[in-house]
């Protein structure tokens, strides 16, 4: 069954791969892209999203600009990982279609309201500011959304701090709002995304696709490999965000488990940590799930097949 999604993102090298993966997957219908300040400023990530759609020849997908800053905290970007543009190392065409006039949170509310109940999945691959604003703007979306799937957090791992993953760390208050609502939230965190490594074998396969989008992937990974090696010591870069799309395309590729998740907003050393309670089987009414395993080979097969289709 086709999954209709809104992709809320901050492109970003791995967000760009998630966008291409969604566009090239027959089982995914991309209803809209909403942008959020994260990897770079809202101006830059919004332009990047539009440029990616132009590259893929898919500018009919509407783009809505979202929050320029977290709910309470100051803007924090990630130039050490994504460069000054948010997508350093690649050339994108100049977009020809303007972003839509509504803001992301308004658009999310309207699209969910106008769609069949239970048909829209919200996918978040940046800080969760827009999703939190949308649910505060219209709480009725909680019962109408099929599922919220996010790349963020980790059961045992952090990256931006020892305890916290970047997307949650940037806006922990927003993340807390999203996790505390009674909709189904699936957290695809670092425990799994740190296994989605773009090895040289993966990049060679992408190069053989020999299309503009295949080349775009290769260029993305060239920069991402160096930045992830310098910042975190990875030999091959972890391509986090498309793991959310893989979970939707084939849940066997990203194994999940029901478990309560709480977001730490006040810890002196642990702000932005996702606290996952795995002490016992989750209670029957537990609405949160966490990803625990990735079938890496199948993951890359799905991603590269999708890129080849564009
Ligand atoms: C997350 O942070 C961003 O830099 C990436 O795009 C990804 O969404 C990984 O921690
Ligand atoms: Ca991202």
mmCIF file of C-alpha atoms and ligand atoms in Angstrom:
data_model
loop_
_atom_site.group_PDB
_atom_site.id
_atom_site.type_symbol
_atom_site.label_atom_id
_atom_site.label_comp_id
_atom_site.label_asym_id
_atom_site.label_seq_id
_atom_site.Cartn_x
_atom_site.Cartn_y
_atom_site.Cartn_z
ATOM 1 C CA UNK A 1 0.000 0.000 0.000
ATOM 2 C CA UNK A 2 1.329 3.459 -0.907
ATOM 3 C CA UNK A 3 2.346 5.595 2.036
ATOM 4 C CA UNK A 4 1.550 9.274 1.675
ATOM 5 C CA UNK A 5 4.144 11.271 3.587
ATOM 6 C CA UNK A 6 5.123 14.801 4.502
ATOM 7 C CA UNK A 7 8.903 14.995 4.800
ATOM 8 C CA UNK A 8 9.980 17.604 7.351
ATOM 9 C CA UNK A 9 13.710 18.092 6.826
ATOM 10 C CA UNK A 10 16.810 20.309 6.940
ATOM 11 C CA UNK A 11 18.836 19.350 3.855
ATOM 12 C CA UNK A 12 21.656 18.415 4.631
ATOM 13 C CA UNK A 13 23.516 15.649 2.759
ATOM 14 C CA UNK A 14 21.615 12.728 4.289
ATOM 15 C CA UNK A 15 18.283 14.604 4.083
ATOM 16 C CA UNK A 16 19.001 14.988 0.349
ATOM 17 C CA UNK A 17 19.376 11.202 0.064
ATOM 18 C CA UNK A 18 16.110 10.747 1.986
ATOM 19 C CA UNK A 19 14.335 13.084 -0.457
ATOM 20 C CA UNK A 20 15.637 11.182 -3.500
ATOM 21 C CA UNK A 21 14.775 7.852 -1.852
ATOM 22 C CA UNK A 22 11.188 9.014 -1.247
ATOM 23 C CA UNK A 23 10.812 10.447 -4.765
ATOM 24 C CA UNK A 24 12.123 7.295 -6.401
ATOM 25 C CA UNK A 25 10.119 4.777 -4.338
ATOM 26 C CA UNK A 26 6.890 3.569 -5.983
ATOM 27 C CA UNK A 27 5.431 2.830 -2.524
ATOM 28 C CA UNK A 28 5.906 6.400 -1.284
ATOM 29 C CA UNK A 29 3.881 9.429 -2.300
ATOM 30 C CA UNK A 30 5.585 12.655 -1.249
ATOM 31 C CA UNK A 31 2.714 15.049 -0.492
ATOM 32 C CA UNK A 32 4.979 17.908 0.586
ATOM 33 C CA UNK A 33 8.398 18.858 1.850
ATOM 34 C CA UNK A 34 8.499 21.132 4.873
ATOM 35 C CA UNK A 35 11.772 22.662 5.981
ATOM 36 C CA UNK A 36 13.204 23.453 9.378
ATOM 37 C CA UNK A 37 16.312 25.310 10.495
ATOM 38 C CA UNK A 38 18.852 22.693 11.593
ATOM 39 C CA UNK A 39 21.871 21.653 9.566
ATOM 40 C CA UNK A 40 21.885 25.194 8.211
ATOM 41 C CA UNK A 41 19.695 28.283 8.420
ATOM 42 C CA UNK A 42 16.109 28.087 7.203
ATOM 43 C CA UNK A 43 16.949 30.132 4.071
ATOM 44 C CA UNK A 44 19.691 27.731 3.056
ATOM 45 C CA UNK A 45 17.886 24.458 3.764
ATOM 46 C CA UNK A 46 14.720 25.672 2.025
ATOM 47 C CA UNK A 47 16.698 26.612 -1.067
ATOM 48 C CA UNK A 48 18.466 23.257 -0.929
ATOM 49 C CA UNK A 49 15.144 21.387 -0.799
ATOM 50 C CA UNK A 50 13.907 23.285 -3.850
ATOM 51 C CA UNK A 51 17.181 22.692 -5.678
ATOM 52 C CA UNK A 52 17.006 18.945 -5.031
ATOM 53 C CA UNK A 53 13.470 18.819 -6.449
ATOM 54 C CA UNK A 54 14.665 20.762 -9.506
ATOM 55 C CA UNK A 55 17.531 18.303 -9.997
ATOM 56 C CA UNK A 56 15.099 15.386 -9.777
ATOM 57 C CA UNK A 57 12.617 17.060 -12.159
ATOM 58 C CA UNK A 58 9.975 16.940 -9.419
ATOM 59 C CA UNK A 59 9.222 20.597 -8.703
ATOM 60 C CA UNK A 60 5.499 19.825 -8.519
ATOM 61 C CA UNK A 61 6.111 18.654 -4.935
ATOM 62 C CA UNK A 62 5.215 21.682 -2.798
ATOM 63 C CA UNK A 63 7.836 23.114 -0.439
ATOM 64 C CA UNK A 64 6.767 24.949 2.714
ATOM 65 C CA UNK A 65 9.264 26.914 4.782
ATOM 66 C CA UNK A 66 9.169 26.192 8.501
ATOM 67 C CA UNK A 67 10.680 27.364 11.755
ATOM 68 C CA UNK A 68 13.820 29.444 11.583
ATOM 69 C CA UNK A 69 14.722 28.702 15.186
ATOM 70 C CA UNK A 70 13.962 26.233 17.975
ATOM 71 C CA UNK A 71 11.006 26.842 20.323
ATOM 72 C CA UNK A 72 13.120 28.148 23.203
ATOM 73 C CA UNK A 73 16.767 27.823 22.319
ATOM 74 C CA UNK A 74 19.163 29.687 20.063
ATOM 75 C CA UNK A 75 19.823 28.598 16.497
ATOM 76 C CA UNK A 76 22.490 25.891 16.223
ATOM 77 C CA UNK A 77 23.676 24.708 12.820
ATOM 78 C CA UNK A 78 26.096 21.966 11.741
ATOM 79 C CA UNK A 79 28.611 23.482 9.273
ATOM 80 C CA UNK A 80 31.261 21.034 10.429
ATOM 81 C CA UNK A 81 29.192 18.214 8.913
ATOM 82 C CA UNK A 82 27.271 19.881 6.063
ATOM 83 C CA UNK A 83 29.368 22.970 5.223
ATOM 84 C CA UNK A 84 28.381 26.620 4.900
ATOM 85 C CA UNK A 85 25.618 25.980 2.354
ATOM 86 C CA UNK A 86 24.213 22.945 4.164
ATOM 87 C CA UNK A 87 25.070 20.962 1.028
ATOM 88 C CA UNK A 88 28.724 21.746 0.430
ATOM 89 C CA UNK A 89 30.462 19.760 -2.290
ATOM 90 C CA UNK A 90 27.560 19.641 -4.779
ATOM 91 C CA UNK A 91 26.113 21.837 -7.514
ATOM 92 C CA UNK A 92 22.335 22.176 -7.675
ATOM 93 C CA UNK A 93 20.233 23.714 -10.450
ATOM 94 C CA UNK A 94 18.503 26.992 -9.692
ATOM 95 C CA UNK A 95 14.929 26.140 -8.643
ATOM 96 C CA UNK A 96 12.225 27.429 -10.976
ATOM 97 C CA UNK A 97 9.217 26.957 -8.669
ATOM 98 C CA UNK A 98 8.749 29.200 -5.632
ATOM 99 C CA UNK A 99 8.102 27.901 -2.159
ATOM 100 C CA UNK A 100 4.436 28.002 -1.098
ATOM 101 C CA UNK A 101 3.159 30.949 0.968
ATOM 102 C CA UNK A 102 1.970 28.983 4.023
ATOM 103 C CA UNK A 103 4.345 28.104 6.821
ATOM 104 C CA UNK A 104 5.241 24.457 7.454
ATOM 105 C CA UNK A 105 3.107 24.013 10.563
ATOM 106 C CA UNK A 106 0.039 25.447 8.791
ATOM 107 C CA UNK A 107 0.634 23.246 5.769
ATOM 108 C CA UNK A 108 1.006 20.115 7.896
ATOM 109 C CA UNK A 109 -2.289 20.875 9.623
ATOM 110 C CA UNK A 110 -4.091 21.580 6.344
ATOM 111 C CA UNK A 111 -2.771 18.529 4.504
ATOM 112 C CA UNK A 112 -3.627 16.226 7.411
ATOM 113 C CA UNK A 113 -7.071 17.801 7.770
ATOM 114 C CA UNK A 114 -7.846 17.441 4.062
ATOM 115 C CA UNK A 115 -6.597 13.845 3.802
ATOM 116 C CA UNK A 116 -8.362 10.611 4.760
ATOM 117 C CA UNK A 117 -7.934 9.995 8.499
ATOM 118 C CA UNK A 118 -4.992 7.679 9.056
ATOM 119 C CA UNK A 119 -3.497 8.235 5.613
ATOM 120 C CA UNK A 120 -0.670 10.722 6.260
ATOM 121 C CA UNK A 121 2.655 9.747 7.789
ATOM 122 C CA UNK A 122 4.846 12.561 9.105
ATOM 123 C CA UNK A 123 8.543 11.916 8.599
ATOM 124 C CA UNK A 124 10.946 14.163 10.523
ATOM 125 C CA UNK A 125 14.635 14.219 9.613
ATOM 126 C CA UNK A 126 15.544 17.515 11.284
ATOM 127 C CA UNK A 127 14.790 19.203 14.601
ATOM 128 C CA UNK A 128 11.134 18.618 15.508
ATOM 129 C CA UNK A 129 10.108 22.288 15.811
ATOM 130 C CA UNK A 130 7.570 22.238 12.947
ATOM 131 C CA UNK A 131 5.871 19.060 14.124
ATOM 132 C CA UNK A 132 5.565 20.470 17.640
ATOM 133 C CA UNK A 133 4.121 23.737 16.313
ATOM 134 C CA UNK A 134 1.654 21.848 14.101
ATOM 135 C CA UNK A 135 0.346 19.756 16.968
ATOM 136 C CA UNK A 136 -0.050 22.832 19.159
ATOM 137 C CA UNK A 137 -1.791 24.687 16.306
ATOM 138 C CA UNK A 138 -4.246 21.815 15.730
ATOM 139 C CA UNK A 139 -4.262 19.031 18.329
ATOM 140 C CA UNK A 140 -6.810 17.121 16.215
ATOM 141 C CA UNK A 141 -4.010 16.049 13.860
ATOM 142 C CA UNK A 142 -2.831 13.588 16.521
ATOM 143 C CA UNK A 143 -5.702 11.204 15.887
ATOM 144 C CA UNK A 144 -5.655 11.738 12.100
ATOM 145 C CA UNK A 145 -1.982 11.025 11.428
ATOM 146 C CA UNK A 146 -1.083 7.436 10.656
ATOM 147 C CA UNK A 147 2.364 7.557 12.227
ATOM 148 C CA UNK A 148 5.245 9.906 12.994
ATOM 149 C CA UNK A 149 8.634 8.509 11.984
ATOM 150 C CA UNK A 150 11.704 10.430 12.994
ATOM 151 C CA UNK A 151 15.426 10.217 12.548
ATOM 152 C CA UNK A 152 16.661 11.379 15.898
ATOM 153 C CA UNK A 153 17.862 10.327 19.287
ATOM 154 C CA UNK A 154 19.438 7.041 20.176
ATOM 155 C CA UNK A 155 18.986 4.259 22.701
ATOM 156 C CA UNK A 156 22.638 4.060 23.648
ATOM 157 C CA UNK A 157 24.374 6.622 21.457
ATOM 158 C CA UNK A 158 24.822 10.386 21.070
ATOM 159 C CA UNK A 159 26.677 12.420 18.455
ATOM 160 C CA UNK A 160 26.313 16.155 19.123
ATOM 161 C CA UNK A 161 26.999 15.591 22.774
ATOM 162 C CA UNK A 162 27.981 12.415 24.559
ATOM 163 C CA UNK A 163 24.306 11.921 25.434
ATOM 164 C CA UNK A 164 22.330 13.600 22.648
ATOM 165 C CA UNK A 165 21.786 13.282 18.923
ATOM 166 C CA UNK A 166 21.815 16.530 16.860
ATOM 167 C CA UNK A 167 18.120 16.740 15.834
ATOM 168 C CA UNK A 168 16.875 16.257 19.383
ATOM 169 C CA UNK A 169 19.624 18.352 20.933
ATOM 170 C CA UNK A 170 18.790 21.387 18.746
ATOM 171 C CA UNK A 171 15.188 21.514 19.983
ATOM 172 C CA UNK A 172 14.590 19.173 22.930
ATOM 173 C CA UNK A 173 11.400 20.967 23.966
ATOM 174 C CA UNK A 174 9.876 20.360 20.526
ATOM 175 C CA UNK A 175 10.973 16.727 20.620
ATOM 176 C CA UNK A 176 9.372 16.340 24.010
ATOM 177 C CA UNK A 177 6.067 17.678 22.692
ATOM 178 C CA UNK A 178 6.161 15.259 19.759
ATOM 179 C CA UNK A 179 7.042 12.198 21.870
ATOM 180 C CA UNK A 180 4.507 13.035 24.567
ATOM 181 C CA UNK A 181 1.484 13.115 22.252
ATOM 182 C CA UNK A 182 -0.512 9.875 22.022
ATOM 183 C CA UNK A 183 0.172 9.275 18.309
ATOM 184 C CA UNK A 184 2.390 6.473 17.130
ATOM 185 C CA UNK A 185 5.980 7.725 17.073
ATOM 186 C CA UNK A 186 8.770 5.580 15.660
ATOM 187 C CA UNK A 187 12.267 6.704 16.558
ATOM 188 C CA UNK A 188 14.955 5.711 14.089
ATOM 189 C CA UNK A 189 17.986 6.680 16.112
ATOM 190 C CA UNK A 190 21.758 6.526 15.957
ATOM 191 C CA UNK A 191 21.889 2.882 17.082
ATOM 192 C CA UNK A 192 20.582 1.998 13.629
ATOM 193 C CA UNK A 193 21.671 4.958 11.489
ATOM 194 C CA UNK A 194 25.316 4.536 12.505
ATOM 195 C CA UNK A 195 25.135 1.254 10.579
ATOM 196 C CA UNK A 196 23.874 2.905 7.375
ATOM 197 C CA UNK A 197 27.436 3.455 6.210
ATOM 198 C CA UNK A 198 28.125 4.589 2.656
ATOM 199 C CA UNK A 199 31.154 2.378 2.018
ATOM 200 C CA UNK A 200 33.234 2.851 -1.121
ATOM 201 C CA UNK A 201 31.433 -0.161 -2.545
ATOM 202 C CA UNK A 202 28.079 1.663 -2.175
ATOM 203 C CA UNK A 203 29.510 4.803 -3.787
ATOM 204 C CA UNK A 204 30.945 2.758 -6.683
ATOM 205 C CA UNK A 205 27.530 1.209 -7.291
ATOM 206 C CA UNK A 206 25.968 4.693 -7.317
ATOM 207 C CA UNK A 207 28.592 5.897 -9.791
ATOM 208 C CA UNK A 208 27.575 3.099 -12.154
ATOM 209 C CA UNK A 209 23.986 4.444 -12.225
ATOM 210 C CA UNK A 210 25.467 7.145 -14.436
ATOM 211 C CA UNK A 211 22.628 9.681 -14.217
ATOM 212 C CA UNK A 212 22.556 13.220 -12.736
ATOM 213 C CA UNK A 213 21.007 11.906 -9.504
ATOM 214 C CA UNK A 214 23.540 9.061 -9.288
ATOM 215 C CA UNK A 215 26.337 11.595 -9.725
ATOM 216 C CA UNK A 216 24.692 13.870 -7.143
ATOM 217 C CA UNK A 217 24.775 11.015 -4.620
ATOM 218 C CA UNK A 218 28.465 10.399 -5.349
ATOM 219 C CA UNK A 219 29.282 14.113 -4.880
ATOM 220 C CA UNK A 220 27.246 14.260 -1.661
ATOM 221 C CA UNK A 221 29.142 11.309 -0.245
ATOM 222 C CA UNK A 222 32.548 12.709 -1.224
ATOM 223 C CA UNK A 223 32.007 15.701 1.080
ATOM 224 C CA UNK A 224 30.111 13.743 3.761
ATOM 225 C CA UNK A 225 32.895 11.136 3.995
ATOM 226 C CA UNK A 226 35.510 13.784 4.804
ATOM 227 C CA UNK A 227 33.345 15.774 7.246
ATOM 228 C CA UNK A 228 32.250 12.662 9.162
ATOM 229 C CA UNK A 229 35.813 11.401 9.315
ATOM 230 C CA UNK A 230 37.122 14.732 10.613
ATOM 231 C CA UNK A 231 34.292 15.341 13.104
ATOM 232 C CA UNK A 232 33.599 11.841 14.371
ATOM 233 C CA UNK A 233 36.362 9.564 13.078
ATOM 234 C CA UNK A 234 34.081 7.472 10.834
ATOM 235 C CA UNK A 235 35.928 5.631 8.046
ATOM 236 C CA UNK A 236 32.647 5.604 6.040
ATOM 237 C CA UNK A 237 29.900 8.190 6.590
ATOM 238 C CA UNK A 238 26.647 7.197 8.336
ATOM 239 C CA UNK A 239 23.720 8.252 6.126
ATOM 240 C CA UNK A 240 21.104 8.709 8.820
ATOM 241 C CA UNK A 241 17.946 10.219 7.347
ATOM 242 C CA UNK A 242 17.008 7.720 4.590
ATOM 243 C CA UNK A 243 16.666 5.031 7.289
ATOM 244 C CA UNK A 244 13.230 6.553 8.013
ATOM 245 C CA UNK A 245 12.145 6.009 4.410
ATOM 246 C CA UNK A 246 13.560 2.467 4.403
ATOM 247 C CA UNK A 247 11.416 1.661 7.438
ATOM 248 C CA UNK A 248 8.324 2.817 5.525
ATOM 249 C CA UNK A 249 9.219 1.059 2.274
ATOM 250 C CA UNK A 250 10.067 -2.247 3.944
ATOM 251 C CA UNK A 251 9.700 -2.551 7.743
ATOM 252 C CA UNK A 252 11.820 -5.723 7.621
ATOM 253 C CA UNK A 253 14.839 -3.545 6.783
ATOM 254 C CA UNK A 254 14.548 -1.472 9.977
ATOM 255 C CA UNK A 255 13.475 -3.653 12.878
ATOM 256 C CA UNK A 256 11.648 -1.778 15.645
ATOM 257 C CA UNK A 257 10.503 -2.551 19.160
ATOM 258 C CA UNK A 258 7.832 -0.926 21.342
ATOM 259 C CA UNK A 259 9.405 0.998 24.229
ATOM 260 C CA UNK A 260 8.572 4.142 26.193
ATOM 261 C CA UNK A 261 10.697 7.144 25.148
ATOM 262 C CA UNK A 262 11.130 10.362 27.147
ATOM 263 C CA UNK A 263 13.164 13.394 26.127
ATOM 264 C CA UNK A 264 15.531 15.011 28.607
ATOM 265 C CA UNK A 265 15.177 18.804 28.468
ATOM 266 C CA UNK A 266 16.888 19.880 31.664
ATOM 267 C CA UNK A 267 19.899 17.653 32.320
ATOM 268 C CA UNK A 268 23.082 19.598 32.944
ATOM 269 C CA UNK A 269 25.008 17.073 30.846
ATOM 270 C CA UNK A 270 22.198 15.208 29.136
ATOM 271 C CA UNK A 271 19.831 17.779 27.563
ATOM 272 C CA UNK A 272 18.452 16.349 24.334
ATOM 273 C CA UNK A 273 18.971 12.721 25.345
ATOM 274 C CA UNK A 274 16.228 10.242 24.489
ATOM 275 C CA UNK A 275 15.635 8.027 27.498
ATOM 276 C CA UNK A 276 14.362 4.653 26.278
ATOM 277 C CA UNK A 277 12.963 2.270 28.859
ATOM 278 C CA UNK A 278 13.899 -1.269 27.867
ATOM 279 C CA UNK A 279 13.734 -2.765 31.342
ATOM 280 C CA UNK A 280 10.596 -4.776 30.681
ATOM 281 C CA UNK A 281 8.166 -5.495 27.839
ATOM 282 C CA UNK A 282 6.450 -2.242 26.890
ATOM 283 C CA UNK A 283 2.986 -1.686 28.353
ATOM 284 C CA UNK A 284 0.098 -2.464 25.995
ATOM 285 C CA UNK A 285 -0.724 1.231 25.535
ATOM 286 C CA UNK A 286 2.862 2.213 24.636
ATOM 287 C CA UNK A 287 2.686 4.395 21.498
ATOM 288 C CA UNK A 288 6.401 4.783 20.882
ATOM 289 C CA UNK A 289 8.744 2.409 19.055
ATOM 290 C CA UNK A 290 12.495 2.460 18.642
ATOM 291 C CA UNK A 291 14.585 1.061 15.811
ATOM 292 C CA UNK A 292 17.020 -1.631 16.894
ATOM 293 C CA UNK A 293 18.428 -3.235 13.724
ATOM 294 C CA UNK A 294 19.193 -2.421 10.108
ATOM 295 C CA UNK A 295 19.557 -4.797 7.170
ATOM 296 C CA UNK A 296 22.372 -2.775 5.642
ATOM 297 C CA UNK A 297 22.609 -4.601 2.337
ATOM 298 C CA UNK A 298 18.904 -4.385 1.594
ATOM 299 C CA UNK A 299 18.879 -0.748 2.759
ATOM 300 C CA UNK A 300 21.421 0.299 0.145
ATOM 301 C CA UNK A 301 19.719 -1.813 -2.506
ATOM 302 C CA UNK A 302 16.467 0.088 -1.889
ATOM 303 C CA UNK A 303 18.173 3.512 -1.806
ATOM 304 C CA UNK A 304 20.181 2.965 -4.999
ATOM 305 C CA UNK A 305 17.227 1.441 -6.859
ATOM 306 C CA UNK A 306 15.183 4.524 -5.986
ATOM 307 C CA UNK A 307 17.935 6.888 -7.138
ATOM 308 C CA UNK A 308 18.246 4.933 -10.381
ATOM 309 C CA UNK A 309 14.494 5.373 -11.014
ATOM 310 C CA UNK A 310 14.656 9.184 -10.903
HETATM 311 C C1 LIG B 1 21.069 14.068 12.034
HETATM 312 O O1 LIG B 1 21.664 15.357 12.168
HETATM 313 C C2 LIG B 1 21.832 15.966 10.916
HETATM 314 O O2 LIG B 1 23.093 16.538 10.805
HETATM 315 C C3 LIG B 1 21.579 14.897 9.881
HETATM 316 O O3 LIG B 1 20.968 15.456 8.732
HETATM 317 C C4 LIG B 1 20.673 13.920 10.578
HETATM 318 O O4 LIG B 1 19.319 14.289 10.431
HETATM 319 C C5 LIG B 1 22.040 13.025 12.542
HETATM 320 O O5 LIG B 1 22.326 13.253 13.879
HETATM 321 CA CA1 LIG B 2 18.629 15.921 8.794
#
